[in-house]
PDB file of N, CA and C in Angstrom:
ATOM      1  N   MET A 229       3.585  -3.913 -15.461  1.00 48.00           N
ATOM      2  CA  MET A 229       2.308  -3.883 -14.769  1.00 48.00           C
ATOM      3  C   MET A 229       1.148  -3.909 -15.747  1.00 48.00           C
ATOM      4  N   ASN A 230       1.390  -4.069 -17.022  1.00 53.00           N
ATOM      5  CA  ASN A 230       0.310  -4.008 -17.993  1.00 53.00           C
ATOM      6  C   ASN A 230      -0.557  -5.258 -18.006  1.00 53.00           C
ATOM      7  N   GLN A 231      -0.259  -6.300 -17.198  1.00 66.00           N
ATOM      8  CA  GLN A 231      -1.118  -7.470 -17.118  1.00 66.00           C
ATOM      9  C   GLN A 231      -2.326  -7.205 -16.228  1.00 66.00           C
ATOM     10  N   MET A 232      -2.275  -6.145 -15.474  1.00 72.00           N
ATOM     11  CA  MET A 232      -3.389  -5.764 -14.616  1.00 72.00           C
ATOM     12  C   MET A 232      -4.012  -4.518 -15.239  1.00 72.00           C
ATOM     13  N   GLY A 233      -5.218  -4.206 -14.847  1.00 81.00           N
ATOM     14  CA  GLY A 233      -5.890  -3.040 -15.392  1.00 81.00           C
ATOM     15  C   GLY A 233      -5.246  -1.735 -14.948  1.00 81.00           C
ATOM     16  N   GLU A 234      -5.566  -0.668 -15.650  1.00 87.00           N
ATOM     17  CA  GLU A 234      -4.987   0.649 -15.349  1.00 87.00           C
ATOM     18  C   GLU A 234      -5.293   1.090 -13.922  1.00 87.00           C
ATOM     19  N   LEU A 235      -6.540   0.877 -13.478  1.00 88.00           N
ATOM     20  CA  LEU A 235      -6.899   1.281 -12.114  1.00 88.00           C
ATOM     21  C   LEU A 235      -6.126   0.466 -11.075  1.00 88.00           C
ATOM     22  N   ALA A 236      -5.909  -0.812 -11.339  1.00 85.00           N
ATOM     23  CA  ALA A 236      -5.115  -1.640 -10.418  1.00 85.00           C
ATOM     24  C   ALA A 236      -3.684  -1.133 -10.366  1.00 85.00           C
ATOM     25  N   ASN A 237      -3.128  -0.753 -11.511  1.00 88.00           N
ATOM     26  CA  ASN A 237      -1.767  -0.209 -11.548  1.00 88.00           C
ATOM     27  C   ASN A 237      -1.653   1.064 -10.727  1.00 88.00           C
ATOM     28  N   ILE A 238      -2.632   1.942 -10.870  1.00 91.00           N
ATOM     29  CA  ILE A 238      -2.635   3.198 -10.107  1.00 91.00           C
ATOM     30  C   ILE A 238      -2.702   2.904  -8.613  1.00 91.00           C
ATOM     31  N   GLU A 239      -3.549   1.962  -8.228  1.00 91.00           N
ATOM     32  CA  GLU A 239      -3.686   1.624  -6.813  1.00 91.00           C
ATOM     33  C   GLU A 239      -2.416   0.981  -6.263  1.00 91.00           C
ATOM     34  N   LEU A 240      -1.776   0.117  -7.038  1.00 91.00           N
ATOM     35  CA  LEU A 240      -0.528  -0.502  -6.581  1.00 91.00           C
ATOM     36  C   LEU A 240       0.569   0.548  -6.407  1.00 91.00           C
ATOM     37  N   CYS A 241       0.633   1.516  -7.293  1.00 93.00           N
ATOM     38  CA  CYS A 241       1.608   2.603  -7.137  1.00 93.00           C
ATOM     39  C   CYS A 241       1.311   3.401  -5.871  1.00 93.00           C
ATOM     40  N   TRP A 242       0.039   3.640  -5.594  1.00 94.00           N
ATOM     41  CA  TRP A 242      -0.354   4.342  -4.369  1.00 94.00           C
ATOM     42  C   TRP A 242       0.069   3.527  -3.145  1.00 94.00           C
ATOM     43  N   VAL A 243      -0.153   2.208  -3.178  1.00 93.00           N
ATOM     44  CA  VAL A 243       0.241   1.343  -2.057  1.00 93.00           C
ATOM     45  C   VAL A 243       1.744   1.441  -1.829  1.00 93.00           C
ATOM     46  N   TRP A 244       2.525   1.336  -2.904  1.00 95.00           N
ATOM     47  CA  TRP A 244       3.982   1.409  -2.754  1.00 95.00           C
ATOM     48  C   TRP A 244       4.406   2.752  -2.179  1.00 95.00           C
ATOM     49  N   ASN A 245       3.872   3.844  -2.702  1.00 95.00           N
ATOM     50  CA  ASN A 245       4.240   5.167  -2.192  1.00 95.00           C
ATOM     51  C   ASN A 245       3.857   5.316  -0.724  1.00 95.00           C
ATOM     52  N   SER A 246       2.702   4.786  -0.339  1.00 96.00           N
ATOM     53  CA  SER A 246       2.274   4.850   1.065  1.00 96.00           C
ATOM     54  C   SER A 246       3.203   4.043   1.954  1.00 96.00           C
ATOM     55  N   LEU A 247       3.530   2.828   1.538  1.00 94.00           N
ATOM     56  CA  LEU A 247       4.446   1.999   2.325  1.00 94.00           C
ATOM     57  C   LEU A 247       5.822   2.637   2.450  1.00 94.00           C
ATOM     58  N   ARG A 248       6.320   3.121   1.346  1.00 94.00           N
ATOM     59  CA  ARG A 248       7.665   3.706   1.323  1.00 94.00           C
ATOM     60  C   ARG A 248       7.750   4.942   2.211  1.00 94.00           C
ATOM     61  N   ASN A 249       6.683   5.752   2.200  1.00 96.00           N
ATOM     62  CA  ASN A 249       6.707   7.008   2.948  1.00 96.00           C
ATOM     63  C   ASN A 249       6.334   6.869   4.417  1.00 96.00           C
ATOM     64  N   SER A 250       5.652   5.788   4.794  1.00 96.00           N
ATOM     65  CA  SER A 250       5.176   5.698   6.176  1.00 96.00           C
ATOM     66  C   SER A 250       5.731   4.497   6.950  1.00 96.00           C
ATOM     67  N   THR A 251       6.554   3.675   6.303  1.00 93.00           N
ATOM     68  CA  THR A 251       7.152   2.525   6.996  1.00 93.00           C
ATOM     69  C   THR A 251       8.624   2.428   6.613  1.00 93.00           C
ATOM     70  N   ARG A 252       9.270   1.378   7.086  1.00 91.00           N
ATOM     71  CA  ARG A 252      10.667   1.148   6.715  1.00 91.00           C
ATOM     72  C   ARG A 252      10.779   0.179   5.543  1.00 91.00           C
ATOM     73  N   ALA A 253       9.664  -0.073   4.856  1.00 92.00           N
ATOM     74  CA  ALA A 253       9.689  -0.973   3.694  1.00 92.00           C
ATOM     75  C   ALA A 253      10.639  -0.412   2.641  1.00 92.00           C
ATOM     76  N   CYS A 254      11.450  -1.278   2.072  1.00 94.00           N
ATOM     77  CA  CYS A 254      12.404  -0.824   1.061  1.00 94.00           C
ATOM     78  C   CYS A 254      12.147  -1.491  -0.295  1.00 94.00           C
ATOM     79  N   SER A 255      11.275  -2.504  -0.332  1.00 95.00           N
ATOM     80  CA  SER A 255      10.990  -3.209  -1.580  1.00 95.00           C
ATOM     81  C   SER A 255       9.546  -3.691  -1.575  1.00 95.00           C
ATOM     82  N   MET A 256       8.976  -3.784  -2.759  1.00 95.00           N
ATOM     83  CA  MET A 256       7.634  -4.349  -2.899  1.00 95.00           C
ATOM     84  C   MET A 256       7.575  -5.082  -4.230  1.00 95.00           C
ATOM     85  N   THR A 257       7.105  -6.313  -4.164  1.00 94.00           N
ATOM     86  CA  THR A 257       6.922  -7.121  -5.362  1.00 94.00           C
ATOM     87  C   THR A 257       5.477  -7.569  -5.391  1.00 94.00           C
ATOM     88  N   VAL A 258       4.854  -7.481  -6.556  1.00 93.00           N
ATOM     89  CA  VAL A 258       3.481  -7.961  -6.706  1.00 93.00           C
ATOM     90  C   VAL A 258       3.486  -9.065  -7.753  1.00 93.00           C
ATOM     91  N   PHE A 259       2.983 -10.225  -7.331  1.00 92.00           N
ATOM     92  CA  PHE A 259       2.803 -11.343  -8.251  1.00 92.00           C
ATOM     93  C   PHE A 259       1.315 -11.464  -8.539  1.00 92.00           C
ATOM     94  N   TRP A 260       0.981 -11.700  -9.787  1.00 89.00           N
ATOM     95  CA  TRP A 260      -0.405 -11.930 -10.174  1.00 89.00           C
ATOM     96  C   TRP A 260      -0.406 -13.115 -11.129  1.00 89.00           C
ATOM     97  N   GLN A 261      -1.170 -14.129 -10.773  1.00 87.00           N
ATOM     98  CA  GLN A 261      -1.225 -15.357 -11.558  1.00 87.00           C
ATOM     99  C   GLN A 261       0.182 -15.912 -11.793  1.00 87.00           C
ATOM    100  N   GLU A 262       0.953 -15.924 -10.705  1.00 91.00           N
ATOM    101  CA  GLU A 262       2.311 -16.469 -10.637  1.00 91.00           C
ATOM    102  C   GLU A 262       3.350 -15.720 -11.474  1.00 91.00           C
ATOM    103  N   LYS A 263       3.028 -14.500 -11.901  1.00 91.00           N
ATOM    104  CA  LYS A 263       3.984 -13.691 -12.653  1.00 91.00           C
ATOM    105  C   LYS A 263       4.227 -12.384 -11.901  1.00 91.00           C
ATOM    106  N   CYS A 264       5.459 -11.898 -11.964  1.00 92.00           N
ATOM    107  CA  CYS A 264       5.781 -10.614 -11.344  1.00 92.00           C
ATOM    108  C   CYS A 264       5.208  -9.505 -12.215  1.00 92.00           C
ATOM    109  N   VAL A 265       4.257  -8.737 -11.667  1.00 91.00           N
ATOM    110  CA  VAL A 265       3.646  -7.649 -12.423  1.00 91.00           C
ATOM    111  C   VAL A 265       4.069  -6.276 -11.907  1.00 91.00           C
ATOM    112  N   MET A 266       4.760  -6.250 -10.745  1.00 92.00           N
ATOM    113  CA  MET A 266       5.264  -4.974 -10.220  1.00 92.00           C
ATOM    114  C   MET A 266       6.473  -5.236  -9.346  1.00 92.00           C
ATOM    115  N   LYS A 267       7.462  -4.400  -9.505  1.00 93.00           N
ATOM    116  CA  LYS A 267       8.686  -4.460  -8.713  1.00 93.00           C
ATOM    117  C   LYS A 267       9.035  -3.007  -8.396  1.00 93.00           C
ATOM    118  N   ALA A 268       9.081  -2.663  -7.102  1.00 95.00           N
ATOM    119  CA  ALA A 268       9.375  -1.283  -6.713  1.00 95.00           C
ATOM    120  C   ALA A 268      10.366  -1.278  -5.557  1.00 95.00           C
ATOM    121  N   GLY A 269      11.270  -0.326  -5.562  1.00 95.00           N
ATOM    122  CA  GLY A 269      12.219  -0.199  -4.471  1.00 95.00           C
ATOM    123  C   GLY A 269      13.557  -0.835  -4.773  1.00 95.00           C
ATOM    124  N   LEU A 270      14.177  -1.403  -3.730  1.00 94.00           N
ATOM    125  CA  LEU A 270      15.523  -1.959  -3.828  1.00 94.00           C
ATOM    126  C   LEU A 270      15.498  -3.455  -4.149  1.00 94.00           C
ATOM    127  N   PHE A 271      16.363  -3.864  -5.078  1.00 95.00           N
ATOM    128  CA  PHE A 271      16.476  -5.266  -5.471  1.00 95.00           C
ATOM    129  C   PHE A 271      17.924  -5.564  -5.834  1.00 95.00           C
ATOM    130  N   GLN A 272      18.264  -6.850  -5.868  1.00 93.00           N
ATOM    131  CA  GLN A 272      19.575  -7.257  -6.346  1.00 93.00           C
ATOM    132  C   GLN A 272      19.688  -6.847  -7.822  1.00 93.00           C
ATOM    133  N   PRO A 273      20.842  -6.351  -8.248  1.00 92.00           N
ATOM    134  CA  PRO A 273      21.008  -5.935  -9.645  1.00 92.00           C
ATOM    135  C   PRO A 273      20.762  -7.091 -10.615  1.00 92.00           C
ATOM    136  N   ASN A 274      20.034  -6.796 -11.665  1.00 91.00           N
ATOM    137  CA  ASN A 274      19.776  -7.743 -12.762  1.00 91.00           C
ATOM    138  C   ASN A 274      19.110  -9.039 -12.313  1.00 91.00           C
ATOM    139  N   ARG A 275      18.321  -8.985 -11.258  1.00 91.00           N
ATOM    140  CA  ARG A 275      17.615 -10.175 -10.773  1.00 91.00           C
ATOM    141  C   ARG A 275      16.118  -9.895 -10.782  1.00 91.00           C
ATOM    142  N   LEU A 276      15.355 -10.826 -11.314  1.00 91.00           N
ATOM    143  CA  LEU A 276      13.904 -10.689 -11.343  1.00 91.00           C
ATOM    144  C   LEU A 276      13.273 -11.529 -10.231  1.00 91.00           C
ATOM    145  N   PRO A 277      12.241 -11.001  -9.571  1.00 95.00           N
ATOM    146  CA  PRO A 277      11.525 -11.784  -8.561  1.00 95.00           C
ATOM    147  C   PRO A 277      10.890 -13.023  -9.189  1.00 95.00           C
ATOM    148  N   VAL A 278      10.888 -14.113  -8.425  1.00 94.00           N
ATOM    149  CA  VAL A 278      10.346 -15.381  -8.909  1.00 94.00           C
ATOM    150  C   VAL A 278       9.299 -15.888  -7.916  1.00 94.00           C
ATOM    151  N   PHE A 279       8.175 -16.331  -8.431  1.00 95.00           N
ATOM    152  CA  PHE A 279       7.078 -16.891  -7.641  1.00 95.00           C
ATOM    153  C   PHE A 279       7.411 -18.346  -7.330  1.00 95.00           C
ATOM    154  N   ARG A 280       7.821 -18.591  -6.093  1.00 96.00           N
ATOM    155  CA  ARG A 280       8.289 -19.935  -5.725  1.00 96.00           C
ATOM    156  C   ARG A 280       7.322 -20.606  -4.744  1.00 96.00           C
ATOM    157  N   ASP A 281       7.750 -21.728  -4.207  1.00 96.00           N
ATOM    158  CA  ASP A 281       6.887 -22.589  -3.394  1.00 96.00           C
ATOM    159  C   ASP A 281       6.238 -21.884  -2.204  1.00 96.00           C
ATOM    160  N   PHE A 282       6.995 -21.049  -1.482  1.00 95.00           N
ATOM    161  CA  PHE A 282       6.412 -20.405  -0.299  1.00 95.00           C
ATOM    162  C   PHE A 282       5.313 -19.428  -0.716  1.00 95.00           C
ATOM    163  N   CYS A 283       5.501 -18.718  -1.809  1.00 94.00           N
ATOM    164  CA  CYS A 283       4.451 -17.825  -2.313  1.00 94.00           C
ATOM    165  C   CYS A 283       3.214 -18.639  -2.693  1.00 94.00           C
ATOM    166  N   LYS A 284       3.418 -19.770  -3.338  1.00 94.00           N
ATOM    167  CA  LYS A 284       2.293 -20.640  -3.722  1.00 94.00           C
ATOM    168  C   LYS A 284       1.538 -21.113  -2.479  1.00 94.00           C
ATOM    169  N   GLU A 285       2.288 -21.465  -1.437  1.00 94.00           N
ATOM    170  CA  GLU A 285       1.668 -21.913  -0.190  1.00 94.00           C
ATOM    171  C   GLU A 285       0.815 -20.811   0.439  1.00 94.00           C
ATOM    172  N   VAL A 286       1.320 -19.579   0.422  1.00 93.00           N
ATOM    173  CA  VAL A 286       0.577 -18.455   1.000  1.00 93.00           C
ATOM    174  C   VAL A 286      -0.700 -18.187   0.200  1.00 93.00           C
ATOM    175  N   VAL A 287      -0.601 -18.206  -1.116  1.00 91.00           N
ATOM    176  CA  VAL A 287      -1.789 -17.976  -1.947  1.00 91.00           C
ATOM    177  C   VAL A 287      -2.812 -19.090  -1.725  1.00 91.00           C
ATOM    178  N   LYS A 288      -2.352 -20.318  -1.714  1.00 91.00           N
ATOM    179  CA  LYS A 288      -3.256 -21.455  -1.520  1.00 91.00           C
ATOM    180  C   LYS A 288      -3.943 -21.372  -0.161  1.00 91.00           C
ATOM    181  N   GLY A 289      -3.200 -20.996   0.869  1.00 91.00           N
ATOM    182  CA  GLY A 289      -3.770 -20.866   2.215  1.00 91.00           C
ATOM    183  C   GLY A 289      -4.692 -19.672   2.365  1.00 91.00           C
ATOM    184  N   GLY A 290      -4.483 -18.639   1.537  1.00 90.00           N
ATOM    185  CA  GLY A 290      -5.351 -17.470   1.555  1.00 90.00           C
ATOM    186  C   GLY A 290      -5.155 -16.538   2.733  1.00 90.00           C
ATOM    187  N   LYS A 291      -4.071 -16.708   3.484  1.00 92.00           N
ATOM    188  CA  LYS A 291      -3.837 -15.867   4.657  1.00 92.00           C
ATOM    189  C   LYS A 291      -2.477 -15.186   4.570  1.00 92.00           C
ATOM    190  N   THR A 292      -2.423 -13.978   5.095  1.00 93.00           N
ATOM    191  CA  THR A 292      -1.186 -13.208   5.136  1.00 93.00           C
ATOM    192  C   THR A 292      -0.169 -13.900   6.044  1.00 93.00           C
ATOM    193  N   ARG A 293       1.081 -13.860   5.639  1.00 95.00           N
ATOM    194  CA  ARG A 293       2.174 -14.408   6.444  1.00 95.00           C
ATOM    195  C   ARG A 293       3.203 -13.312   6.670  1.00 95.00           C
ATOM    196  N   TYR A 294       3.618 -13.162   7.912  1.00 94.00           N
ATOM    197  CA  TYR A 294       4.653 -12.188   8.261  1.00 94.00           C
ATOM    198  C   TYR A 294       5.827 -12.945   8.853  1.00 94.00           C
ATOM    199  N   ILE A 295       6.985 -12.732   8.301  1.00 94.00           N
ATOM    200  CA  ILE A 295       8.206 -13.344   8.817  1.00 94.00           C
ATOM    201  C   ILE A 295       9.089 -12.207   9.319  1.00 94.00           C
ATOM    202  N   ALA A 296       9.175 -12.075  10.638  1.00 93.00           N
ATOM    203  CA  ALA A 296       9.898 -10.953  11.246  1.00 93.00           C
ATOM    204  C   ALA A 296      11.411 -11.101  11.149  1.00 93.00           C
ATOM    205  N   GLN A 297      11.916 -12.301  11.262  1.00 92.00           N
ATOM    206  CA  GLN A 297      13.357 -12.544  11.218  1.00 92.00           C
ATOM    207  C   GLN A 297      13.661 -13.479  10.049  1.00 92.00           C
ATOM    208  N   LEU A 298      13.635 -12.937   8.866  1.00 92.00           N
ATOM    209  CA  LEU A 298      13.798 -13.746   7.659  1.00 92.00           C
ATOM    210  C   LEU A 298      15.066 -14.589   7.692  1.00 92.00           C
ATOM    211  N   LYS A 299      16.130 -14.052   8.267  1.00 91.00           N
ATOM    212  CA  LYS A 299      17.411 -14.767   8.279  1.00 91.00           C
ATOM    213  C   LYS A 299      17.329 -16.108   9.011  1.00 91.00           C
ATOM    214  N   ASN A 300      16.329 -16.285   9.877  1.00 93.00           N
ATOM    215  CA  ASN A 300      16.188 -17.520  10.647  1.00 93.00           C
ATOM    216  C   ASN A 300      15.314 -18.578   9.969  1.00 93.00           C
ATOM    217  N   TYR A 301      14.779 -18.291   8.808  1.00 92.00           N
ATOM    218  CA  TYR A 301      13.864 -19.205   8.141  1.00 92.00           C
ATOM    219  C   TYR A 301      14.488 -19.783   6.874  1.00 92.00           C
ATOM    220  N   PRO A 302      14.306 -21.073   6.637  1.00 93.00           N
ATOM    221  CA  PRO A 302      14.846 -21.681   5.416  1.00 93.00           C
ATOM    222  C   PRO A 302      14.279 -21.071   4.135  1.00 93.00           C
ATOM    223  N   VAL A 303      13.065 -20.514   4.198  1.00 92.00           N
ATOM    224  CA  VAL A 303      12.468 -19.945   2.981  1.00 92.00           C
ATOM    225  C   VAL A 303      13.204 -18.700   2.497  1.00 92.00           C
ATOM    226  N   LYS A 304      14.129 -18.195   3.301  1.00 93.00           N
ATOM    227  CA  LYS A 304      14.861 -16.983   2.891  1.00 93.00           C
ATOM    228  C   LYS A 304      15.532 -17.174   1.535  1.00 93.00           C
ATOM    229  N   GLU A 305      15.942 -18.400   1.242  1.00 93.00           N
ATOM    230  CA  GLU A 305      16.619 -18.690  -0.026  1.00 93.00           C
ATOM    231  C   GLU A 305      15.723 -18.421  -1.234  1.00 93.00           C
ATOM    232  N   GLN A 306      14.413 -18.436  -1.020  1.00 94.00           N
ATOM    233  CA  GLN A 306      13.476 -18.189  -2.115  1.00 94.00           C
ATOM    234  C   GLN A 306      13.320 -16.693  -2.414  1.00 94.00           C
ATOM    235  N   PHE A 307      13.871 -15.834  -1.545  1.00 94.00           N
ATOM    236  CA  PHE A 307      13.680 -14.395  -1.704  1.00 94.00           C
ATOM    237  C   PHE A 307      14.976 -13.596  -1.795  1.00 94.00           C
ATOM    238  N   LEU A 308      16.027 -14.053  -1.134  1.00 91.00           N
ATOM    239  CA  LEU A 308      17.240 -13.246  -1.040  1.00 91.00           C
ATOM    240  C   LEU A 308      18.074 -13.223  -2.315  1.00 91.00           C
ATOM    241  N   ASP A 309      17.683 -14.004  -3.319  1.00 91.00           N
ATOM    242  CA  ASP A 309      18.408 -13.879  -4.582  1.00 91.00           C
ATOM    243  C   ASP A 309      17.921 -12.683  -5.386  1.00 91.00           C
ATOM    244  N   PHE A 310      16.772 -12.085  -5.012  1.00 94.00           N
ATOM    245  CA  PHE A 310      16.327 -10.870  -5.703  1.00 94.00           C
ATOM    246  C   PHE A 310      16.076  -9.701  -4.761  1.00 94.00           C
ATOM    247  N   LEU A 311      15.777  -9.947  -3.478  1.00 94.00           N
ATOM    248  CA  LEU A 311      15.613  -8.858  -2.513  1.00 94.00           C
ATOM    249  C   LEU A 311      16.973  -8.435  -1.970  1.00 94.00           C
ATOM    250  N   PRO A 312      17.052  -7.252  -1.333  1.00 92.00           N
ATOM    251  CA  PRO A 312      18.328  -6.833  -0.751  1.00 92.00           C
ATOM    252  C   PRO A 312      18.870  -7.893   0.211  1.00 92.00           C
ATOM    253  N   GLU A 313      20.171  -8.063   0.220  1.00 87.00           N
ATOM    254  CA  GLU A 313      20.833  -9.105   1.005  1.00 87.00           C
ATOM    255  C   GLU A 313      20.502  -9.045   2.494  1.00 87.00           C
ATOM    256  N   LYS A 314      20.324  -7.855   3.031  1.00 89.00           N
ATOM    257  CA  LYS A 314      20.071  -7.707   4.467  1.00 89.00           C
ATOM    258  C   LYS A 314      18.590  -7.519   4.789  1.00 89.00           C
ATOM    259  N   THR A 315      17.717  -8.023   3.936  1.00 92.00           N
ATOM    260  CA  THR A 315      16.279  -7.937   4.199  1.00 92.00           C
ATOM    261  C   THR A 315      15.984  -8.615   5.534  1.00 92.00           C
ATOM    262  N   GLN A 316      15.292  -7.901   6.424  1.00 93.00           N
ATOM    263  CA  GLN A 316      15.041  -8.428   7.768  1.00 93.00           C
ATOM    264  C   GLN A 316      13.696  -9.122   7.884  1.00 93.00           C
ATOM    265  N   GLY A 317      12.675  -8.534   7.307  1.00 93.00           N
ATOM    266  CA  GLY A 317      11.328  -9.086   7.441  1.00 93.00           C
ATOM    267  C   GLY A 317      10.651  -9.207   6.098  1.00 93.00           C
ATOM    268  N   LEU A 318       9.576  -9.975   6.086  1.00 93.00           N
ATOM    269  CA  LEU A 318       8.861 -10.237   4.847  1.00 93.00           C
ATOM    270  C   LEU A 318       7.375 -10.327   5.165  1.00 93.00           C
ATOM    271  N   LEU A 319       6.563  -9.661   4.382  1.00 93.00           N
ATOM    272  CA  LEU A 319       5.112  -9.719   4.528  1.00 93.00           C
ATOM    273  C   LEU A 319       4.542 -10.210   3.209  1.00 93.00           C
ATOM    274  N   LEU A 320       3.841 -11.319   3.243  1.00 94.00           N
ATOM    275  CA  LEU A 320       3.230 -11.878   2.032  1.00 94.00           C
ATOM    276  C   LEU A 320       1.719 -11.841   2.208  1.00 94.00           C
ATOM    277  N   THR A 321       1.029 -11.188   1.286  1.00 91.00           N
ATOM    278  CA  THR A 321      -0.415 -11.055   1.356  1.00 91.00           C
ATOM    279  C   THR A 321      -1.033 -11.526   0.053  1.00 91.00           C
ATOM    280  N   PRO A 322      -1.875 -12.567   0.088  1.00 90.00           N
ATOM    281  CA  PRO A 322      -2.524 -13.022  -1.141  1.00 90.00           C
ATOM    282  C   PRO A 322      -3.508 -11.967  -1.642  1.00 90.00           C
ATOM    283  N   MET A 323      -3.554 -11.798  -2.947  1.00 82.00           N
ATOM    284  CA  MET A 323      -4.479 -10.836  -3.552  1.00 82.00           C
ATOM    285  C   MET A 323      -5.647 -11.586  -4.165  1.00 82.00           C
ATOM    286  N   CYS A 324      -6.808 -10.925  -4.151  1.00 74.00           N
ATOM    287  CA  CYS A 324      -8.030 -11.496  -4.742  1.00 74.00           C
ATOM    288  C   CYS A 324      -8.436 -10.645  -5.927  1.00 74.00           C
ATOM    289  N   SER A 325      -9.087 -11.260  -6.893  1.00 66.00           N
ATOM    290  CA  SER A 325      -9.510 -10.512  -8.082  1.00 66.00           C
ATOM    291  C   SER A 325     -10.684  -9.588  -7.789  1.00 66.00           C
ATOM    292  N   SER A 326     -11.489  -9.909  -6.766  1.00 60.00           N
ATOM    293  CA  SER A 326     -12.589  -9.050  -6.355  1.00 60.00           C
ATOM    294  C   SER A 326     -13.003  -9.444  -4.939  1.00 60.00           C
ATOM    295  N   ARG A 327     -13.872  -8.654  -4.355  1.00 56.00           N
ATOM    296  CA  ARG A 327     -14.324  -8.936  -2.990  1.00 56.00           C
ATOM    297  C   ARG A 327     -14.926 -10.341  -2.911  1.00 56.00           C
ATOM    298  N   ASN A 328     -14.580 -11.073  -1.868  1.00 53.00           N
ATOM    299  CA  ASN A 328     -15.065 -12.432  -1.614  1.00 53.00           C
ATOM    300  C   ASN A 328     -14.599 -13.456  -2.642  1.00 53.00           C
ATOM    301  N   ALA A 329     -13.674 -13.102  -3.506  1.00 50.00           N
ATOM    302  CA  ALA A 329     -13.126 -14.058  -4.472  1.00 50.00           C
ATOM    303  C   ALA A 329     -11.979 -14.812  -3.816  1.00 50.00           C
ATOM    304  N   PRO A 330     -11.662 -16.008  -4.293  1.00 53.00           N
ATOM    305  CA  PRO A 330     -10.520 -16.717  -3.726  1.00 53.00           C
ATOM    306  C   PRO A 330      -9.218 -16.028  -4.117  1.00 53.00           C
ATOM    307  N   PRO A 331      -8.161 -16.172  -3.312  1.00 56.00           N
ATOM    308  CA  PRO A 331      -6.871 -15.565  -3.662  1.00 56.00           C
ATOM    309  C   PRO A 331      -6.406 -16.035  -5.030  1.00 56.00           C
ATOM    310  N   ALA A 332      -5.834 -15.100  -5.796  1.00 58.00           N
ATOM    311  CA  ALA A 332      -5.421 -15.422  -7.158  1.00 58.00           C
ATOM    312  C   ALA A 332      -3.993 -15.046  -7.445  1.00 58.00           C
ATOM    313  N   GLY A 333      -3.328 -14.335  -6.569  1.00 54.00           N
ATOM    314  CA  GLY A 333      -1.963 -13.917  -6.882  1.00 54.00           C
ATOM    315  C   GLY A 333      -1.221 -13.461  -5.680  1.00 54.00           C
TER     316      GLY A 333
END
C-alpha cells in the first residue's frame, strides 16, 4: 500500500474493517493506476490480483458495477483465479484522486 499516501492507507484499512464487520464481504482488492495496492481478506493461495479488461472498462466508464451472481457472467474468469472459488458477488467502484477528478484506479 506504499504507492498511496499514509492517510489513504489508513482510510482503506478503515473501509476494509467496516466492510468486514458490517457485511458479508470476505475480500477486498484496491487497484490504483492499474496496480494492486491493497489486498485484504480471503484469496486463492499464492495468487496476486490482476487489473484486467473488466476493471479497465469500469474505470473508463466511471460508474460502479455490481454483479450479484458472478457465476453467471463470463467476466468471472478475470477474478476467480485470485478471489475465493465460491465468490458470489462482486462490487467494482472506480476511485478518483480527488473530488470531481476523473476515475484513476
